[in-house]
PDB file of N, CA and C in Angstrom:
ATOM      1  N   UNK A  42     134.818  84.994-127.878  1.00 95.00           N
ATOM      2  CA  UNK A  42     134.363  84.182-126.747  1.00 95.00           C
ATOM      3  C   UNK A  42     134.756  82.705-126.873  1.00 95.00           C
ATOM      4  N   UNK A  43     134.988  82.314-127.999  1.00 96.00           N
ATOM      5  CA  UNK A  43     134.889  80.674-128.210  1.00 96.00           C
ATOM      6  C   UNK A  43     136.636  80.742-127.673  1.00 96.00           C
ATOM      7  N   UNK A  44     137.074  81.443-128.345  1.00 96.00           N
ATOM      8  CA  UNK A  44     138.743  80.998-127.779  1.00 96.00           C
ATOM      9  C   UNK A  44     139.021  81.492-126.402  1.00 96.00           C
ATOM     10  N   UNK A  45     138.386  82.297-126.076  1.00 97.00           N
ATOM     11  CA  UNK A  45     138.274  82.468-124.342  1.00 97.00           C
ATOM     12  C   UNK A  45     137.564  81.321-123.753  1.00 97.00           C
ATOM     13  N   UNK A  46     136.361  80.498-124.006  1.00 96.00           N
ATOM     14  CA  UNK A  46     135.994  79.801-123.555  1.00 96.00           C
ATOM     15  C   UNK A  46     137.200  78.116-123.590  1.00 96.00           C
ATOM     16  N   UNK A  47     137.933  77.738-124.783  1.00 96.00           N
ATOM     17  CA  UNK A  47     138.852  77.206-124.871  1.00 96.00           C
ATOM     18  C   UNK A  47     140.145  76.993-124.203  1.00 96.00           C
ATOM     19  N   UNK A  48     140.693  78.420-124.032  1.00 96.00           N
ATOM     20  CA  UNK A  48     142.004  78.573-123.212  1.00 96.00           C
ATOM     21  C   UNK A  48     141.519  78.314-121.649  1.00 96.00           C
ATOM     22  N   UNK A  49     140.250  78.638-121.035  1.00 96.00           N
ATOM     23  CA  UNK A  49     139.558  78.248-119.824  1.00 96.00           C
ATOM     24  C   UNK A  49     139.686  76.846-120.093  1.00 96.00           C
ATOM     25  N   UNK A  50     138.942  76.274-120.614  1.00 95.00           N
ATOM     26  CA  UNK A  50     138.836  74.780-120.724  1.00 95.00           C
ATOM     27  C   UNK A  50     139.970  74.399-120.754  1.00 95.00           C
ATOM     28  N   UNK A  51     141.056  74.317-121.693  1.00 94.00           N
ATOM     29  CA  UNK A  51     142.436  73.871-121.329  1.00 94.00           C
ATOM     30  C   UNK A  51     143.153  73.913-119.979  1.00 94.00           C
ATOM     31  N   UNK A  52     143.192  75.245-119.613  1.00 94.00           N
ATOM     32  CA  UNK A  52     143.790  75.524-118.155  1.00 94.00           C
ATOM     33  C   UNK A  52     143.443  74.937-117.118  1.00 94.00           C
ATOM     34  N   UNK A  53     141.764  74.235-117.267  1.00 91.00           N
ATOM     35  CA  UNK A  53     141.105  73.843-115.989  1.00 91.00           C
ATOM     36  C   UNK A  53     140.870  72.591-116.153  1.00 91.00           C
ATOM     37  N   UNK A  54     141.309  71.637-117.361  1.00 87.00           N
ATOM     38  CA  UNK A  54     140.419  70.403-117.970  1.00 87.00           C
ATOM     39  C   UNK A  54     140.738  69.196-116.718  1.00 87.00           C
ATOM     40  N   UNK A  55     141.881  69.361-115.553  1.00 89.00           N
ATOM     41  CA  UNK A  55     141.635  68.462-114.747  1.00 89.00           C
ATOM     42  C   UNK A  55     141.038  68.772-113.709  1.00 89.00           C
ATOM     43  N   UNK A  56     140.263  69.960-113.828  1.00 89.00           N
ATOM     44  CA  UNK A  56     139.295  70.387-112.466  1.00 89.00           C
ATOM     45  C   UNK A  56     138.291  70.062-112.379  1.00 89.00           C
ATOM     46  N   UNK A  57     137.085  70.133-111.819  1.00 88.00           N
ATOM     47  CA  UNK A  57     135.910  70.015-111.886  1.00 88.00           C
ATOM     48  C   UNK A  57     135.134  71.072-112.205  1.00 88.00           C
ATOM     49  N   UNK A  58     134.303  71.517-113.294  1.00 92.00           N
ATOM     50  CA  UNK A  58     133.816  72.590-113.834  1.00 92.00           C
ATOM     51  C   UNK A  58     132.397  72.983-114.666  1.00 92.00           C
ATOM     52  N   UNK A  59     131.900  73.665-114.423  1.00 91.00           N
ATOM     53  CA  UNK A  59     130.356  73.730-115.123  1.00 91.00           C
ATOM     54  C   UNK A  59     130.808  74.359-115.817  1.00 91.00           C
ATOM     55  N   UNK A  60     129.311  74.189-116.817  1.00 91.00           N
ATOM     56  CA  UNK A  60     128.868  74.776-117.951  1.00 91.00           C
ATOM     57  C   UNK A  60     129.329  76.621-117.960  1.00 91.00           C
ATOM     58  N   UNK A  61     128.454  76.894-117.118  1.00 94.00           N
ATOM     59  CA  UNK A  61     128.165  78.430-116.435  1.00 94.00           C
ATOM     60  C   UNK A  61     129.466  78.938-116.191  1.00 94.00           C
ATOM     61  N   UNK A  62     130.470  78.431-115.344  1.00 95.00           N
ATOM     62  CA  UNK A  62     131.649  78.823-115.355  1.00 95.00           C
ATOM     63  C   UNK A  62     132.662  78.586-116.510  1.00 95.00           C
ATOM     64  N   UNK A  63     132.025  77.804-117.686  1.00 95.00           N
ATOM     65  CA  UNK A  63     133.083  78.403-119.186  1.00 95.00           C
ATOM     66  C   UNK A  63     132.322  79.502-119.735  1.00 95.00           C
ATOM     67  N   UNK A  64     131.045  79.775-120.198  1.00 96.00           N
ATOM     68  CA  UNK A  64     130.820  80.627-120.212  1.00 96.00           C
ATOM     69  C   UNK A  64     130.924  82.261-119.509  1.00 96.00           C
ATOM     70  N   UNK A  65     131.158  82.114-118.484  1.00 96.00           N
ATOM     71  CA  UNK A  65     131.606  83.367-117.675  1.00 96.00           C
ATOM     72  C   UNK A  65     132.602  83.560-117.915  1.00 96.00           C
ATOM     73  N   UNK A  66     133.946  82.630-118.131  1.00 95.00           N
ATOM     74  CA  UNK A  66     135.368  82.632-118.440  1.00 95.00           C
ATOM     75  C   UNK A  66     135.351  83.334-119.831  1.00 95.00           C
ATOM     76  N   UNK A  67     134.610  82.969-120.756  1.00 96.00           N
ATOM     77  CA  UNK A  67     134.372  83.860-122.065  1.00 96.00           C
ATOM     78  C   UNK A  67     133.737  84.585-122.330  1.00 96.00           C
ATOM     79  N   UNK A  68     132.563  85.276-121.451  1.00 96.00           N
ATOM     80  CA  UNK A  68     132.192  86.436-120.769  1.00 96.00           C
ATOM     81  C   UNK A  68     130.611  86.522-121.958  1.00 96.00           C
ATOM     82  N   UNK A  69     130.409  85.517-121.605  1.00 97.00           N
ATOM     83  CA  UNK A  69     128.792  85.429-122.385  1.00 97.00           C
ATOM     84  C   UNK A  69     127.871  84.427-121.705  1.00 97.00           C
ATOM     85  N   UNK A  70     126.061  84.304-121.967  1.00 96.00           N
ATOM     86  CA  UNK A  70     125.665  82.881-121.406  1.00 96.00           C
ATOM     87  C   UNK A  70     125.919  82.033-122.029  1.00 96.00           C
ATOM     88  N   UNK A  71     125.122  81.132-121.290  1.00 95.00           N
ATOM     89  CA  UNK A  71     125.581  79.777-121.759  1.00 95.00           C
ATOM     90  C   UNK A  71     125.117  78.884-123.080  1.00 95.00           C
ATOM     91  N   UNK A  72     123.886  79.688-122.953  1.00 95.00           N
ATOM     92  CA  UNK A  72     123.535  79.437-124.262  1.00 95.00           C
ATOM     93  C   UNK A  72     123.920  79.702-125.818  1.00 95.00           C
ATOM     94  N   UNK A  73     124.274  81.402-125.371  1.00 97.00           N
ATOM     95  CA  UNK A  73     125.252  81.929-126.704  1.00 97.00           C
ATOM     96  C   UNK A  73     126.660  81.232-126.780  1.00 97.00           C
ATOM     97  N   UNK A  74     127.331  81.403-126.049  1.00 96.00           N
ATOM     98  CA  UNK A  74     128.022  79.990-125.911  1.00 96.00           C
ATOM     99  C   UNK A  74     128.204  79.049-126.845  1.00 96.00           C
ATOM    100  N   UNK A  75     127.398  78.048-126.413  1.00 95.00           N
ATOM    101  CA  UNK A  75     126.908  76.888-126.918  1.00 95.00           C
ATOM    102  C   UNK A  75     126.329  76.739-128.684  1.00 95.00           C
ATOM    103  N   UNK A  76     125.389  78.153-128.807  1.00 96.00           N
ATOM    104  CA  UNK A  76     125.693  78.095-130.076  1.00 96.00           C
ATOM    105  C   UNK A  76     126.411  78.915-130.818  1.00 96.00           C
ATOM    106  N   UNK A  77     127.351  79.747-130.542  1.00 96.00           N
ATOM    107  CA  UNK A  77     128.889  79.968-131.246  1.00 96.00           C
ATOM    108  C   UNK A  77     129.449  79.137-131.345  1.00 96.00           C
ATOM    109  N   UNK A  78     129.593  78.252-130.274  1.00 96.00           N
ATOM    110  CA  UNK A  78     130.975  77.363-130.312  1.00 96.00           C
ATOM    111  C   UNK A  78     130.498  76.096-131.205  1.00 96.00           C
ATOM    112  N   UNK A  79     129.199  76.127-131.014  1.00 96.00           N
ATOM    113  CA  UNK A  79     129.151  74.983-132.498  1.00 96.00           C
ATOM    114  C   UNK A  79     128.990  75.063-133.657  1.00 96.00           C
ATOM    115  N   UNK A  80     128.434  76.671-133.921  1.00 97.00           N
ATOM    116  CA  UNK A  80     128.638  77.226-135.026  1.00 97.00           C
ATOM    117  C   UNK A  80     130.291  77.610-136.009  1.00 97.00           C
ATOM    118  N   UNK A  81     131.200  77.476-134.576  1.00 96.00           N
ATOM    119  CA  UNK A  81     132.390  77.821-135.070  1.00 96.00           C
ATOM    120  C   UNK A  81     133.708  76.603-135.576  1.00 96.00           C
ATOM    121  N   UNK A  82     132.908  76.271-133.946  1.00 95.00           N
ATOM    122  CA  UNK A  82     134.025  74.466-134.044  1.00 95.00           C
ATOM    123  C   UNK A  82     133.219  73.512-134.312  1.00 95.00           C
ATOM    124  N   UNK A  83     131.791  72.627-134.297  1.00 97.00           N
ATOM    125  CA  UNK A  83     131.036  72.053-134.885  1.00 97.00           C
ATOM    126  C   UNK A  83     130.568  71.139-133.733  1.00 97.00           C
ATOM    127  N   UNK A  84     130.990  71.243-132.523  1.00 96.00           N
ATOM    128  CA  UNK A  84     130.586  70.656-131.430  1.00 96.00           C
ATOM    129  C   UNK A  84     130.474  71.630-130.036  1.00 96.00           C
ATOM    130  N   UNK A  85     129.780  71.165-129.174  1.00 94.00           N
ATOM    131  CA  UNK A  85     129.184  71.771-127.843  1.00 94.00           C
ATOM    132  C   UNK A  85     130.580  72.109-127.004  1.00 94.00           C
ATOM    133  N   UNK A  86     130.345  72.993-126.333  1.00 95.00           N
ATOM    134  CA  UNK A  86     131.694  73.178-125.408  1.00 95.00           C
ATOM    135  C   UNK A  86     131.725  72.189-124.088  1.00 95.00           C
ATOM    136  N   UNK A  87     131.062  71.590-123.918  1.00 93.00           N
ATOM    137  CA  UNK A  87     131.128  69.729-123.038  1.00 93.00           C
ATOM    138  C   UNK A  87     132.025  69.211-123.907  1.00 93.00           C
ATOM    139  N   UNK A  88     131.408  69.182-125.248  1.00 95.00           N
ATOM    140  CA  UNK A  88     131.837  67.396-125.847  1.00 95.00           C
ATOM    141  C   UNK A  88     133.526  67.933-126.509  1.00 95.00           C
ATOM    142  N   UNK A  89     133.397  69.553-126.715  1.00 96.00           N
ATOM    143  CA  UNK A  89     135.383  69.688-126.538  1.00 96.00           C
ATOM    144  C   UNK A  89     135.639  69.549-125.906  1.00 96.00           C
ATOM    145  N   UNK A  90     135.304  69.531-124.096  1.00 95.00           N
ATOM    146  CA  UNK A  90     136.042  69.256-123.012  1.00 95.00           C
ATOM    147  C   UNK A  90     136.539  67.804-123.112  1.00 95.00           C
ATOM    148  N   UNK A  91     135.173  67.159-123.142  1.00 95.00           N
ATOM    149  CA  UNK A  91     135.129  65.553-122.861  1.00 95.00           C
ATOM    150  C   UNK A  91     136.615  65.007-123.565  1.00 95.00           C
ATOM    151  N   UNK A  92     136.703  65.535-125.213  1.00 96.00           N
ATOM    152  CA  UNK A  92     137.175  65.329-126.321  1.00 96.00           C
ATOM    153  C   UNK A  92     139.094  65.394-125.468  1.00 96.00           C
ATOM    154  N   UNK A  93     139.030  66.585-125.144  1.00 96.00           N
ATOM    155  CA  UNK A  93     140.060  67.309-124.708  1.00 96.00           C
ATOM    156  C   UNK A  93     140.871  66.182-122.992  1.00 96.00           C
ATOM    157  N   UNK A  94     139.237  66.154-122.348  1.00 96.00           N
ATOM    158  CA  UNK A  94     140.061  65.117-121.087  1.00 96.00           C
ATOM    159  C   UNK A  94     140.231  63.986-121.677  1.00 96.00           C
ATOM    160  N   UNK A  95     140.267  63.411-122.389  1.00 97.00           N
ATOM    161  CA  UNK A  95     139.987  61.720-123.283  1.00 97.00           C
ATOM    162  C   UNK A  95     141.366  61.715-123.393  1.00 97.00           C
ATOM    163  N   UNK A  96     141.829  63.060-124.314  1.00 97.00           N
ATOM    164  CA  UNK A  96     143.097  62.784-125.038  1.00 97.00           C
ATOM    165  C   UNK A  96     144.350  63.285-123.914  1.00 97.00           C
ATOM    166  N   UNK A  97     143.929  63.485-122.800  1.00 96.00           N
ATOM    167  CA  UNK A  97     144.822  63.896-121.888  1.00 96.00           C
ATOM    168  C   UNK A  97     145.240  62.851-121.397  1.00 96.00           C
ATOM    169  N   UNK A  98     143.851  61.704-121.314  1.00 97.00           N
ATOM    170  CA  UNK A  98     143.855  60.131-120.994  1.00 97.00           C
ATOM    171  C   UNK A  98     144.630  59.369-121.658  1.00 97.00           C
ATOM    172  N   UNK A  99     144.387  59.776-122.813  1.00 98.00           N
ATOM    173  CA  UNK A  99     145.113  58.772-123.278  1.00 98.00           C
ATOM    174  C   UNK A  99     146.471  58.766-123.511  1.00 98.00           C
ATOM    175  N   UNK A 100     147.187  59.870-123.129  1.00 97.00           N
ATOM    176  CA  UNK A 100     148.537  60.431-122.888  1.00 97.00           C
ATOM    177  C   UNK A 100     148.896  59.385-121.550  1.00 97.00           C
ATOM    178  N   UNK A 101     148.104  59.589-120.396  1.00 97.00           N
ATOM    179  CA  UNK A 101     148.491  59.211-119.199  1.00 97.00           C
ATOM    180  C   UNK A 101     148.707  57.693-119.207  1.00 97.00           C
ATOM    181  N   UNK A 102     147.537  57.650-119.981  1.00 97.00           N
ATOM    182  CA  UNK A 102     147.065  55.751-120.110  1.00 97.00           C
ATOM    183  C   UNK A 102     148.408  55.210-120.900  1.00 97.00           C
ATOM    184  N   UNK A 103     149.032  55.575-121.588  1.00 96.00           N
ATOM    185  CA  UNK A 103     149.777  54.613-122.576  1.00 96.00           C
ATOM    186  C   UNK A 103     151.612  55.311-121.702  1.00 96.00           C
ATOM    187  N   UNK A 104     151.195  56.510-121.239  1.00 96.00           N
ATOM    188  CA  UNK A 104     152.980  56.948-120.856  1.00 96.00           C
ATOM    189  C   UNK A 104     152.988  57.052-119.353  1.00 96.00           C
ATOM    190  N   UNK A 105     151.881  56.138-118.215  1.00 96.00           N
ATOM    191  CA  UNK A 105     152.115  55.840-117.144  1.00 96.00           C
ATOM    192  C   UNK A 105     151.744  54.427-116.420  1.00 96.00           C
ATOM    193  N   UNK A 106     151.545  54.231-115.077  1.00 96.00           N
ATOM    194  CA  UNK A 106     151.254  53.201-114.562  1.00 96.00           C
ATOM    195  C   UNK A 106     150.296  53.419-113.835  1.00 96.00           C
ATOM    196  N   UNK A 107     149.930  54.636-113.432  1.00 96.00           N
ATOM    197  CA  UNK A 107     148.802  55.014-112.863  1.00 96.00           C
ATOM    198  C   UNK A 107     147.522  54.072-113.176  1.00 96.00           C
ATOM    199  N   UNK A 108     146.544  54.259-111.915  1.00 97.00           N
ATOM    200  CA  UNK A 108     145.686  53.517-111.676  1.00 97.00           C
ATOM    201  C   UNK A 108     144.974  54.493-112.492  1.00 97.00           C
ATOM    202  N   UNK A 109     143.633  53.761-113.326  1.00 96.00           N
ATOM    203  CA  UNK A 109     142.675  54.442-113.938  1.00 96.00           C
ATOM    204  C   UNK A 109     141.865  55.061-113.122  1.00 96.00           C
ATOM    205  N   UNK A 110     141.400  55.006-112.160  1.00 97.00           N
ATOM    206  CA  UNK A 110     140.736  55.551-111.194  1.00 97.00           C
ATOM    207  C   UNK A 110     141.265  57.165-110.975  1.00 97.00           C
ATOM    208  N   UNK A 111     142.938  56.965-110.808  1.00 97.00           N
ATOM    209  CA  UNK A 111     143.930  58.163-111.108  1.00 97.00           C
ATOM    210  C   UNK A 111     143.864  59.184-111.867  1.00 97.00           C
ATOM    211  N   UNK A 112     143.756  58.617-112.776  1.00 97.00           N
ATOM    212  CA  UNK A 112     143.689  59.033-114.446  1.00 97.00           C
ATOM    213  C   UNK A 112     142.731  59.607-114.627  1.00 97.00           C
ATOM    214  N   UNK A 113     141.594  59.081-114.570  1.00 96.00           N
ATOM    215  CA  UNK A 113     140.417  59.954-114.510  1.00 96.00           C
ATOM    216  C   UNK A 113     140.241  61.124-113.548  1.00 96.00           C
ATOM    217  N   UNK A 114     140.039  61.336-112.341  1.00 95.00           N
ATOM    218  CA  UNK A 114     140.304  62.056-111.313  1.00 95.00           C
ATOM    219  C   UNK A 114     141.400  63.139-111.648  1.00 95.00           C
ATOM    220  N   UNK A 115     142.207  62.824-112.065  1.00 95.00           N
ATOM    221  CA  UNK A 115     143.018  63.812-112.679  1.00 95.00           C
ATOM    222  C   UNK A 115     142.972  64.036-114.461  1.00 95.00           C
ATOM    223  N   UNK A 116     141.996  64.377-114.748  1.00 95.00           N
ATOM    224  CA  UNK A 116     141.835  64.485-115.976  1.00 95.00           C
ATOM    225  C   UNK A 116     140.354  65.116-115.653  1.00 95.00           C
ATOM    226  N   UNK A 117     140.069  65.212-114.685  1.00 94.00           N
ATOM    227  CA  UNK A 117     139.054  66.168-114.352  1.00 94.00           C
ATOM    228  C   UNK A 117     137.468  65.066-114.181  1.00 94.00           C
ATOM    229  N   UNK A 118     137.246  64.466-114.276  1.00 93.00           N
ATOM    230  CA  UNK A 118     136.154  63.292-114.220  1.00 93.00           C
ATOM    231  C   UNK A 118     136.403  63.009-112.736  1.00 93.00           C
ATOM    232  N   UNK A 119     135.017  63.279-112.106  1.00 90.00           N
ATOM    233  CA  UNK A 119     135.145  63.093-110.304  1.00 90.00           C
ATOM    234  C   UNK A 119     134.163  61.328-110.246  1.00 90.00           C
ATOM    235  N   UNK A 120     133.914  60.807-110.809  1.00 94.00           N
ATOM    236  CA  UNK A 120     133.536  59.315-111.125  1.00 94.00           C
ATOM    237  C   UNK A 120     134.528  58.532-112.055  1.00 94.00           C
ATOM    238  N   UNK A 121     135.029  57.304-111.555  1.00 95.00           N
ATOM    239  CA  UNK A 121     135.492  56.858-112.644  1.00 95.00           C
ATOM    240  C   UNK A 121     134.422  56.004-113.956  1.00 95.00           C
ATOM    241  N   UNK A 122     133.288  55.467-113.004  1.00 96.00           N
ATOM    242  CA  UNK A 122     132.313  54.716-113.999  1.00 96.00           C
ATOM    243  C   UNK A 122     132.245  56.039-115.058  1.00 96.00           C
ATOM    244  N   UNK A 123     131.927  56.974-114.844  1.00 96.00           N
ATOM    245  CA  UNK A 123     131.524  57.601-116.093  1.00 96.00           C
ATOM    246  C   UNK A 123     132.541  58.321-116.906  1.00 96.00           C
ATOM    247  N   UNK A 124     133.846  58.836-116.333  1.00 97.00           N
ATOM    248  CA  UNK A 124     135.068  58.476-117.107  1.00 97.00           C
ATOM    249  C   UNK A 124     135.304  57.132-118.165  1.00 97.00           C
ATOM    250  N   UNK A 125     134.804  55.879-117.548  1.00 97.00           N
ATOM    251  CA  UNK A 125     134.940  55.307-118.484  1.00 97.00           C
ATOM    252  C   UNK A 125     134.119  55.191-119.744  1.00 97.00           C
ATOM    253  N   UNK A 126     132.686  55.519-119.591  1.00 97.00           N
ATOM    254  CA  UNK A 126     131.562  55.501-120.650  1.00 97.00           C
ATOM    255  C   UNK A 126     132.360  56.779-120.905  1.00 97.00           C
ATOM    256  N   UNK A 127     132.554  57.433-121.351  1.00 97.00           N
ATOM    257  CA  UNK A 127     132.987  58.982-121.513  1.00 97.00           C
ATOM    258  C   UNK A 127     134.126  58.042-122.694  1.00 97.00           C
ATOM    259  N   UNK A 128     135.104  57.573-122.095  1.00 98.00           N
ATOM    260  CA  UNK A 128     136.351  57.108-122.956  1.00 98.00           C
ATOM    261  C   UNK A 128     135.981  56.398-123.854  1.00 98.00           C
ATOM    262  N   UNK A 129     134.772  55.372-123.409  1.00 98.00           N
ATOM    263  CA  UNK A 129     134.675  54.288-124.427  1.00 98.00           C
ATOM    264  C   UNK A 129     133.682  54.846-125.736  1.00 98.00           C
ATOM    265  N   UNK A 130     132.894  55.949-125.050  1.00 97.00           N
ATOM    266  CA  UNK A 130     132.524  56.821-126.157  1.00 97.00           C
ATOM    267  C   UNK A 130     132.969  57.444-127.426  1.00 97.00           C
ATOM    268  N   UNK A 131     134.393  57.697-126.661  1.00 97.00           N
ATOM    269  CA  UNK A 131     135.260  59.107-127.726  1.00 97.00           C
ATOM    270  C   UNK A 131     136.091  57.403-128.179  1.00 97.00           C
ATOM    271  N   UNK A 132     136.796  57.256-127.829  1.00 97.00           N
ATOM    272  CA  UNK A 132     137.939  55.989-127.966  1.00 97.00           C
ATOM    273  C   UNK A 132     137.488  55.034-128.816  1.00 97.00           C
ATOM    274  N   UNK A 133     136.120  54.633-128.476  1.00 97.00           N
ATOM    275  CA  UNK A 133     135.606  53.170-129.274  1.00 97.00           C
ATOM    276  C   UNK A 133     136.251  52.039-128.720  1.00 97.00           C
ATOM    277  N   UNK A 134     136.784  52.026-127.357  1.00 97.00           N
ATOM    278  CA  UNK A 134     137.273  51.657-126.355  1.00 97.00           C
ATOM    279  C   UNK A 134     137.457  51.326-124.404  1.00 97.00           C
ATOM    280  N   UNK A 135     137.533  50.702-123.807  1.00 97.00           N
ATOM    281  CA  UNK A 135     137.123  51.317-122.721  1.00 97.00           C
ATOM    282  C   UNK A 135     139.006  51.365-122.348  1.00 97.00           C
ATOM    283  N   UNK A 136     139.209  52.381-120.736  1.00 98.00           N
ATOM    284  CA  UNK A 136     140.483  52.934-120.772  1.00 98.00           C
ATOM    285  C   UNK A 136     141.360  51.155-120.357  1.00 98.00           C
ATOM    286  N   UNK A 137     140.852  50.390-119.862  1.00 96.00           N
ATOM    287  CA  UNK A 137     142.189  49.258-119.859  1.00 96.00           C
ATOM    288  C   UNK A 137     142.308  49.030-120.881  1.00 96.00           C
ATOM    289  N   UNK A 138     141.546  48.489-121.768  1.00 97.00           N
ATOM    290  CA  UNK A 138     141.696  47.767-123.587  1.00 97.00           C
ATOM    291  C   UNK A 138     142.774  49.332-123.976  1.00 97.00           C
ATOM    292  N   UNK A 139     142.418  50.529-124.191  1.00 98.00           N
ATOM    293  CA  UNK A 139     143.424  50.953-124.456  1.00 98.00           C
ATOM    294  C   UNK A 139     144.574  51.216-123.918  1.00 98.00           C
ATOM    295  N   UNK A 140     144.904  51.066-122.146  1.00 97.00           N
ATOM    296  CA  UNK A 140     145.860  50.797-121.978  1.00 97.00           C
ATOM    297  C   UNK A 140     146.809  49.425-122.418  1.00 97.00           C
ATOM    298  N   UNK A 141     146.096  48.619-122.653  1.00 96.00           N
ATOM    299  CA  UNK A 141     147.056  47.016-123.010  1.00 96.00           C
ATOM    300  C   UNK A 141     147.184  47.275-124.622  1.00 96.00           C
ATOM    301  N   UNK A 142     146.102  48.043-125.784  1.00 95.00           N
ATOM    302  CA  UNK A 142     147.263  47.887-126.637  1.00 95.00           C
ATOM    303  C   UNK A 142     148.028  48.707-127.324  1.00 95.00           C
ATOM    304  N   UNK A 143     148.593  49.687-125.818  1.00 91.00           N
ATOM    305  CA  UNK A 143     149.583  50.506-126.570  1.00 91.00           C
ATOM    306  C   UNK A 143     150.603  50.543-125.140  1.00 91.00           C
ATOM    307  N   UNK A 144     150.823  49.477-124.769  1.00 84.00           N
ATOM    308  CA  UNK A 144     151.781  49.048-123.763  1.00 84.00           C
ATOM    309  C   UNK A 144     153.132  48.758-124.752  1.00 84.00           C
TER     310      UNK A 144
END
């Protein structure tokens, strides 16, 4: 289930997506879920997503010109305010500071 729930998450990470629907994608609830996948990988199947759209970000952020607003939205985050607490979370950064220093 955890790598079914994964290859879902990859395929969909710029969509918009619940909990309930990775779990169904790996054909268990959400709760079992949740604790396999941290039993296996050591974090929640959110905070791999989050982990997973961050670094998609930060692909976009440093190898485009795109507006952050962009970036987020397509990286699956339907707010950018919380795209950015999200980035500055994982990053230790918020997404302009890391766009300027890897320009």
């Amino acid at each position: 289930p955890v790598r079914r729930a994964i290859a879902y998450m990859n395929g969909k990470s710029g969509s918009v997506i619940s909990r309930w629907q990775i779990a169904e994608a790996a054909g268990v609830n959400e709760d079992y879920l949740t604790r396999i996948f941290h039993r296996e990988i050591g974090i929640s199947p959110w905070e791999y997503l989050c982990l997973y759209r961050v670094h998609a970000a930060k692909v976009l952020l440093s190898s485009t010109a795109l507006p952050i607003r962009d970036i987020a939205a397509e990286t699956g985050f339907q707010d950018p305010a919380y795209f950015s607490r999200v980035f500055r979370k994982i990053a230790g950064m918020s997404p302009g500071d890391f766009r300027k220093l890897h320009e």
